[in-house]
Each structure stands twice: as structure tokens, then as C-alpha cells.
PDB file of C-alpha atoms in Angstrom:
ATOM      1  CA  MET E   1      13.307  -2.972 -12.370  1.00 39.00           C
ATOM      2  CA  THR E   2      11.309  -0.570 -10.396  1.00 45.00           C
ATOM      3  CA  LYS E   3      12.429   1.907  -7.754  1.00 58.00           C
ATOM      4  CA  ASN E   4       8.963   2.111  -6.213  1.00 57.00           C
ATOM      5  CA  PHE E   5       7.672  -0.717  -3.967  1.00 60.00           C
ATOM      6  CA  ASN E   6       4.096  -0.126  -5.255  1.00 53.00           C
ATOM      7  CA  THR E   7       4.721  -0.058  -8.974  1.00 56.00           C
ATOM      8  CA  TYR E   8       1.510   1.780  -9.821  1.00 54.00           C
ATOM      9  CA  ILE E   9       3.158   4.955  -8.563  1.00 54.00           C
ATOM     10  CA  GLU E  10       5.305   5.020 -11.728  1.00 59.00           C
ATOM     11  CA  HIS E  11       2.283   5.058 -13.963  1.00 57.00           C
ATOM     12  CA  ILE E  12      -0.198   7.515 -12.411  1.00 59.00           C
ATOM     13  CA  ASP E  13      -0.472  11.221 -12.125  1.00 59.00           C
ATOM     14  CA  VAL E  14       1.171  11.552  -8.677  1.00 71.00           C
ATOM     15  CA  ASP E  15       1.043  15.379  -8.843  1.00 78.00           C
ATOM     16  CA  ALA E  16      -2.719  15.395  -9.129  1.00 78.00           C
ATOM     17  CA  TRP E  17      -3.078  13.008  -6.035  1.00 80.00           C
ATOM     18  CA  ARG E  18      -0.423  14.983  -3.999  1.00 83.00           C
ATOM     19  CA  GLU E  19      -2.204  18.287  -4.980  1.00 88.00           C
ATOM     20  CA  ILE E  20      -5.607  17.217  -3.818  1.00 87.00           C
ATOM     21  CA  CYS E  21      -4.337  15.662  -0.637  1.00 89.00           C
ATOM     22  CA  VAL E  22      -2.185  18.611   0.368  1.00 91.00           C
ATOM     23  CA  SER E  23      -4.381  21.442  -0.851  1.00 93.00           C
ATOM     24  CA  LYS E  24      -7.855  20.031   0.253  1.00 93.00           C
ATOM     25  CA  GLY E  25      -6.627  17.731   3.129  1.00 93.00           C
ATOM     26  CA  THR E  26      -5.265  18.155   6.615  1.00 96.00           C
ATOM     27  CA  LEU E  27      -1.992  16.866   7.973  1.00 96.00           C
ATOM     28  CA  ARG E  28      -2.832  14.240  10.549  1.00 97.00           C
ATOM     29  CA  HIS E  29      -0.660  12.111  12.876  1.00 97.00           C
ATOM     30  CA  PHE E  30      -1.102   8.444  13.354  1.00 97.00           C
ATOM     31  CA  THR E  31       0.729   6.543  16.060  1.00 98.00           C
ATOM     32  CA  LYS E  32       2.207   3.073  15.509  1.00 97.00           C
ATOM     33  CA  GLY E  33      -0.584   0.580  15.683  1.00 97.00           C
ATOM     34  CA  GLU E  34      -3.328   3.149  14.886  1.00 97.00           C
ATOM     35  CA  GLU E  35      -5.725   2.287  12.105  1.00 97.00           C
ATOM     36  CA  PHE E  36      -6.017   4.603   9.095  1.00 97.00           C
ATOM     37  CA  VAL E  37      -8.885   2.385   7.850  1.00 96.00           C
ATOM     38  CA  SER E  38     -10.782  -0.215   9.911  1.00 97.00           C
ATOM     39  CA  ILE E  39     -12.297  -3.497   8.664  1.00 96.00           C
ATOM     40  CA  GLY E  40     -16.025  -3.113   8.281  1.00 96.00           C
ATOM     41  CA  LYS E  41     -16.024   0.675   8.139  1.00 97.00           C
ATOM     42  CA  VAL E  42     -16.011   2.972   5.109  1.00 96.00           C
ATOM     43  CA  GLY E  43     -12.608   4.467   4.633  1.00 95.00           C
ATOM     44  CA  ARG E  44     -12.998   8.218   5.361  1.00 94.00           C
ATOM     45  CA  TYR E  45      -9.703   9.444   3.761  1.00 94.00           C
ATOM     46  CA  ILE E  46      -7.254   9.149   0.887  1.00 93.00           C
ATOM     47  CA  GLY E  47      -3.810  10.049   2.059  1.00 94.00           C
ATOM     48  CA  PHE E  48      -0.490  11.256   0.891  1.00 92.00           C
ATOM     49  CA  ILE E  49       2.264  10.022   3.269  1.00 92.00           C
ATOM     50  CA  GLN E  50       4.612  12.729   4.429  1.00 93.00           C
ATOM     51  CA  SER E  51       6.455  10.316   6.698  1.00 94.00           C
ATOM     52  CA  GLY E  52       6.142   6.805   8.191  1.00 94.00           C
ATOM     53  CA  THR E  53       5.057   3.312   7.119  1.00 93.00           C
ATOM     54  CA  LEU E  54       1.756   1.543   6.954  1.00 95.00           C
ATOM     55  CA  LYS E  55       0.597  -1.986   6.221  1.00 96.00           C
ATOM     56  CA  TYR E  56      -2.645  -3.357   4.678  1.00 95.00           C
ATOM     57  CA  VAL E  57      -3.905  -6.127   6.862  1.00 97.00           C
ATOM     58  CA  ALA E  58      -6.642  -8.784   6.449  1.00 96.00           C
ATOM     59  CA  ARG E  59      -7.663 -10.801   9.451  1.00 96.00           C
ATOM     60  CA  SER E  60      -8.760 -14.397   9.425  1.00 95.00           C
ATOM     61  CA  ALA E  61     -11.682 -15.578  11.584  1.00 94.00           C
ATOM     62  CA  ASP E  62      -9.246 -16.412  14.447  1.00 95.00           C
ATOM     63  CA  GLY E  63      -7.898 -12.846  14.362  1.00 91.00           C
ATOM     64  CA  THR E  64      -4.570 -13.765  12.667  1.00 94.00           C
ATOM     65  CA  GLU E  65      -3.160 -10.835  10.737  1.00 94.00           C
ATOM     66  CA  HIS E  66      -2.185 -11.291   7.103  1.00 96.00           C
ATOM     67  CA  VAL E  67      -0.164  -8.473   5.551  1.00 96.00           C
ATOM     68  CA  MET E  68      -1.418  -7.858   2.050  1.00 93.00           C
ATOM     69  CA  GLY E  69       0.423  -4.615   1.278  1.00 91.00           C
ATOM     70  CA  LEU E  70       3.033  -2.216   2.527  1.00 91.00           C
ATOM     71  CA  VAL E  71       3.346   1.522   1.893  1.00 89.00           C
ATOM     72  CA  PHE E  72       5.997   4.023   2.761  1.00 85.00           C
ATOM     73  CA  GLY E  73       7.961   6.999   1.528  1.00 79.00           C
ATOM     74  CA  GLU E  74       5.956   9.692  -0.430  1.00 74.00           C
ATOM     75  CA  GLY E  75       3.221   7.137  -1.201  1.00 79.00           C
ATOM     76  CA  PHE E  76      -0.520   7.093  -1.104  1.00 84.00           C
ATOM     77  CA  VAL E  77      -2.829   5.291   1.213  1.00 91.00           C
ATOM     78  CA  GLY E  78      -6.496   4.481   1.151  1.00 92.00           C
ATOM     79  CA  ASP E  79      -8.977   1.624   0.708  1.00 92.00           C
ATOM     80  CA  TRP E  80      -8.983   2.252  -2.940  1.00 83.00           C
ATOM     81  CA  PRO E  81     -11.423   2.617  -4.778  1.00 84.00           C
ATOM     82  CA  PHE E  82     -14.008   1.364  -2.277  1.00 90.00           C
ATOM     83  CA  CYS E  83     -13.879   4.397   0.038  1.00 91.00           C
ATOM     84  CA  ILE E  84     -15.133   6.680  -2.727  1.00 88.00           C
ATOM     85  CA  TYR E  85     -18.100   4.516  -3.395  1.00 89.00           C
ATOM     86  CA  GLY E  86     -19.032   4.207   0.261  1.00 92.00           C
ATOM     87  CA  GLN E  87     -18.192   0.489   0.523  1.00 94.00           C
ATOM     88  CA  LYS E  88     -17.124  -1.057   3.803  1.00 96.00           C
ATOM     89  CA  ALA E  89     -13.371  -1.956   4.071  1.00 96.00           C
ATOM     90  CA  LYS E  90     -12.424  -5.625   3.969  1.00 95.00           C
ATOM     91  CA  LEU E  91      -9.005  -4.858   5.326  1.00 95.00           C
ATOM     92  CA  ALA E  92      -7.377  -2.518   7.870  1.00 97.00           C
ATOM     93  CA  ILE E  93      -4.645  -0.092   7.092  1.00 97.00           C
ATOM     94  CA  VAL E  94      -2.418   0.182  10.121  1.00 97.00           C
ATOM     95  CA  ALA E  95       0.429   2.482  10.914  1.00 97.00           C
ATOM     96  CA  ALA E  96       3.574   0.299  11.248  1.00 96.00           C
ATOM     97  CA  THR E  97       5.404   3.292  12.558  1.00 95.00           C
ATOM     98  CA  ASP E  98       4.312   6.788  13.604  1.00 96.00           C
ATOM     99  CA  CYS E  99       3.047   8.512  10.438  1.00 96.00           C
ATOM    100  CA  LYS E 100       2.227  11.925   9.208  1.00 96.00           C
ATOM    101  CA  ILE E 101      -0.320  11.849   6.415  1.00 96.00           C
ATOM    102  CA  TYR E 102      -2.083  14.536   4.422  1.00 96.00           C
ATOM    103  CA  CYS E 103      -5.698  13.268   4.578  1.00 96.00           C
ATOM    104  CA  VAL E 104      -8.349  14.465   2.187  1.00 95.00           C
ATOM    105  CA  SER E 105     -11.889  13.199   2.668  1.00 94.00           C
ATOM    106  CA  SER E 106     -13.123  10.389   0.386  1.00 93.00           C
ATOM    107  CA  GLU E 107     -16.212  12.621  -0.166  1.00 93.00           C
ATOM    108  CA  GLU E 108     -14.052  15.436  -1.454  1.00 92.00           C
ATOM    109  CA  VAL E 109     -12.339  13.052  -3.921  1.00 91.00           C
ATOM    110  CA  LYS E 110     -15.752  11.744  -5.050  1.00 92.00           C
ATOM    111  CA  LYS E 111     -17.039  15.255  -5.459  1.00 93.00           C
ATOM    112  CA  ARG E 112     -14.133  16.249  -7.583  1.00 91.00           C
ATOM    113  CA  MET E 113     -14.407  13.047  -9.590  1.00 90.00           C
ATOM    114  CA  ASP E 114     -18.066  13.744 -10.303  1.00 93.00           C
ATOM    115  CA  ASN E 115     -17.362  17.353 -11.379  1.00 95.00           C
ATOM    116  CA  ASP E 116     -13.995  17.249 -13.094  1.00 92.00           C
ATOM    117  CA  PRO E 117     -13.683  14.990 -16.222  1.00 93.00           C
ATOM    118  CA  LYS E 118      -9.874  15.353 -16.235  1.00 92.00           C
ATOM    119  CA  PHE E 119      -9.690  14.142 -12.511  1.00 87.00           C
ATOM    120  CA  ARG E 120     -12.139  11.380 -13.382  1.00 89.00           C
ATOM    121  CA  ASP E 121      -9.565  10.184 -15.873  1.00 89.00           C
ATOM    122  CA  VAL E 122      -6.799  10.251 -13.300  1.00 85.00           C
ATOM    123  CA  ILE E 123      -8.984   8.159 -10.976  1.00 85.00           C
ATOM    124  CA  MET E 124      -9.833   5.669 -13.772  1.00 86.00           C
ATOM    125  CA  HIS E 125      -6.144   5.369 -14.711  1.00 85.00           C
ATOM    126  CA  SER E 126      -5.071   5.074 -11.096  1.00 83.00           C
ATOM    127  CA  THR E 127      -7.595   2.301 -10.450  1.00 84.00           C
ATOM    128  CA  GLU E 128      -6.379   0.415 -13.485  1.00 87.00           C
ATOM    129  CA  GLU E 129      -2.687   0.665 -12.224  1.00 82.00           C
ATOM    130  CA  VAL E 130      -3.480  -0.330  -8.656  1.00 80.00           C
ATOM    131  CA  TYR E 131      -5.408  -3.341 -10.041  1.00 87.00           C
ATOM    132  CA  THR E 132      -2.351  -4.259 -12.206  1.00 84.00           C
ATOM    133  CA  THR E 133       0.039  -4.089  -9.274  1.00 83.00           C
ATOM    134  CA  VAL E 134      -2.264  -6.154  -7.031  1.00 87.00           C
ATOM    135  CA  TYR E 135      -2.889  -8.707  -9.897  1.00 91.00           C
ATOM    136  CA  ASP E 136       0.796  -9.064 -10.548  1.00 89.00           C
ATOM    137  CA  ARG E 137       1.424  -9.786  -6.886  1.00 88.00           C
ATOM    138  CA  TYR E 138      -1.456 -12.349  -6.843  1.00 93.00           C
ATOM    139  CA  VAL E 139      -0.016 -14.159  -9.825  1.00 95.00           C
ATOM    140  CA  ASP E 140       3.501 -14.178  -8.319  1.00 94.00           C
ATOM    141  CA  LEU E 141       2.041 -16.072  -5.286  1.00 93.00           C
ATOM    142  CA  TYR E 142       1.230 -18.958  -7.612  1.00 95.00           C
ATOM    143  CA  VAL E 143       4.069 -18.921 -10.051  1.00 97.00           C
ATOM    144  CA  LYS E 144       7.083 -17.936  -8.007  1.00 96.00           C
ATOM    145  CA  THR E 145       8.709 -19.843  -5.157  1.00 95.00           C
ATOM    146  CA  PRO E 146       9.197 -18.112  -1.786  1.00 94.00           C
ATOM    147  CA  GLN E 147      12.870 -17.747  -2.708  1.00 94.00           C
ATOM    148  CA  GLU E 148      11.997 -15.994  -5.957  1.00 95.00           C
ATOM    149  CA  ARG E 149       9.545 -13.692  -4.225  1.00 94.00           C
ATOM    150  CA  TYR E 150      12.074 -12.852  -1.511  1.00 94.00           C
ATOM    151  CA  ASP E 151      14.813 -12.221  -4.149  1.00 93.00           C
ATOM    152  CA  ASP E 152      12.456  -9.853  -6.094  1.00 90.00           C
ATOM    153  CA  LEU E 153      11.639  -7.971  -2.973  1.00 90.00           C
ATOM    154  CA  ILE E 154      15.176  -7.580  -1.702  1.00 88.00           C
ATOM    155  CA  ASN E 155      16.504  -6.689  -5.128  1.00 87.00           C
ATOM    156  CA  ARG E 156      14.028  -3.822  -5.380  1.00 84.00           C
ATOM    157  CA  HIS E 157      14.143  -2.745  -1.665  1.00 86.00           C
ATOM    158  CA  PRO E 158      17.222  -3.967   0.216  1.00 85.00           C
ATOM    159  CA  ASP E 159      16.298  -1.585   3.035  1.00 87.00           C
ATOM    160  CA  LEU E 160      12.834  -3.064   3.613  1.00 89.00           C
ATOM    161  CA  PHE E 161      13.953  -4.725   6.843  1.00 92.00           C
ATOM    162  CA  ASN E 162      14.741  -1.264   8.178  1.00 91.00           C
ATOM    163  CA  LEU E 163      11.241  -0.154   7.617  1.00 91.00           C
ATOM    164  CA  PHE E 164       9.057  -3.146   8.553  1.00 94.00           C
ATOM    165  CA  SER E 165       9.249  -5.992  11.042  1.00 95.00           C
ATOM    166  CA  LEU E 166      10.436  -9.498  10.003  1.00 95.00           C
ATOM    167  CA  LYS E 167       6.986 -10.724  10.912  1.00 96.00           C
ATOM    168  CA  ASP E 168       5.210  -8.265   8.590  1.00 96.00           C
ATOM    169  CA  ILE E 169       7.559  -8.975   5.671  1.00 95.00           C
ATOM    170  CA  ALA E 170       7.157 -12.693   6.129  1.00 96.00           C
ATOM    171  CA  SER E 171       3.408 -12.326   6.168  1.00 96.00           C
ATOM    172  CA  PHE E 172       3.563 -10.143   2.965  1.00 94.00           C
ATOM    173  CA  LEU E 173       5.631 -12.955   1.321  1.00 95.00           C
ATOM    174  CA  LYS E 174       3.172 -15.593   2.634  1.00 94.00           C
ATOM    175  CA  ILE E 175       5.919 -17.463   4.455  1.00 96.00           C
ATOM    176  CA  THR E 176       6.681 -17.997   8.141  1.00 95.00           C
ATOM    177  CA  PRO E 177       9.191 -15.762  10.003  1.00 95.00           C
ATOM    178  CA  THR E 178      11.350 -18.701  10.476  1.00 95.00           C
ATOM    179  CA  HIS E 179      11.415 -19.320   6.727  1.00 95.00           C
ATOM    180  CA  LEU E 180      12.272 -15.744   6.061  1.00 95.00           C
ATOM    181  CA  SER E 181      15.060 -15.883   8.574  1.00 93.00           C
ATOM    182  CA  ARG E 182      16.552 -18.820   6.714  1.00 93.00           C
ATOM    183  CA  LEU E 183      16.284 -17.004   3.413  1.00 93.00           C
ATOM    184  CA  ARG E 184      17.979 -13.963   4.861  1.00 90.00           C
ATOM    185  CA  LYS E 185      20.760 -16.087   6.494  1.00 89.00           C
ATOM    186  CA  SER E 186      21.534 -17.708   3.164  1.00 86.00           C
ATOM    187  CA  ASP E 187      21.447 -14.371   1.235  1.00 78.00           C
ATOM    188  CA  SER E 188      24.963 -13.136   0.693  1.00 65.00           C
ATOM    189  CA  ARG E 189      23.638  -9.553   0.416  1.00 58.00           C
ATOM    190  CA  GLN E 190      22.615  -9.735   4.089  1.00 54.00           C
ATOM    191  CA  CYS E 191      26.022 -10.584   5.436  1.00 45.00           C
TER     192      CYS E 191
END
């Protein structure tokens, strides 16, 4: 069982990321609904979250939001690794609450990666771990029922409903808010 929502955090050099974000970055404030990264634009920053919550959102052709990721606590945020290679984002990263984030420019991270072999290893390992987390979630969508995905989520983070809206959590689980409400109602932990 993991204590971190985004399991890659347990396997990367968090101190290296925190150090570059805090020492080379600027503390910025994002209001609820403000985009940290916008679809179709290159992500300008990698961030270390001091406070607040964010969601990774893809949008279908009709504008419907699909929550693909959630981040909170002392986590990291960015359109990883695409922002350091100048590639346009395919998703938005939106503040779900007001946030304070130490933001370091993607260019600064790229420059350090190009000039510091040790940091390049940190980036390579971080990329592998983010990939593993995302891949595991993708597989879960196919092999686990909505009930099993809900149970896994709530077992790891029973306070998630205090951090994100029911609609966002339902979207993350790829179920309707009504289905999520039914799962919560039948969950003895929620009583």
C-alpha cells in the first residue's frame, strides 16, 4: 500500500526536484480554475506544490472535461516530460483550489539536464517512474471494475473527497457522478 496518491513520488529523488523548484523558481499563486498548463501550448514551468490541489484534464471535441490525474500535498506538477522538449501540451493542468506553487522554468530544468549528468539521471529515473504510474492506472481501467478502482482509491486516500469534487473524482475513475454516489453510499467507511 502506498501513502502517496502519485506513486512515482516514492521512487524518485524528491529532494533534487524540490531544490531546483525552490532555489531556481518563484513562488506563484494560482486561483481556482486557473490553468498551470494549457492545451496546445508548451508548458512553461515545472512546479513544487506548497499548497492546493490541481487536476490534469483532457477535453473531448465537444469540450467535455476528462480528469486524467490529480495532484496535491507536497507534490510536483508539470506537463512531464513534454515541457522540457518544447512539445505542446495535450492536456491542461487546472487549479482545483487556490494554489501556491514554486515554479521553475522548463528551460532552466532543460539547461541543468544538459549540463549536469547527475541531474540527467534524476530526470531519466523520474520519467520512468511517472510512466510506470500512468501505465499502472491505464491497465487498471481495463482489468479492474469501477468498484475495485473506487476501493483502491479510498483505501489509499479516504480524505480525497475533502480535496476534490465528486465530479472530478468520478471522472478520474471513469464513471458517472451518479455511479460514484452509489458506490459511496454502499461503502461502510463513508457512514
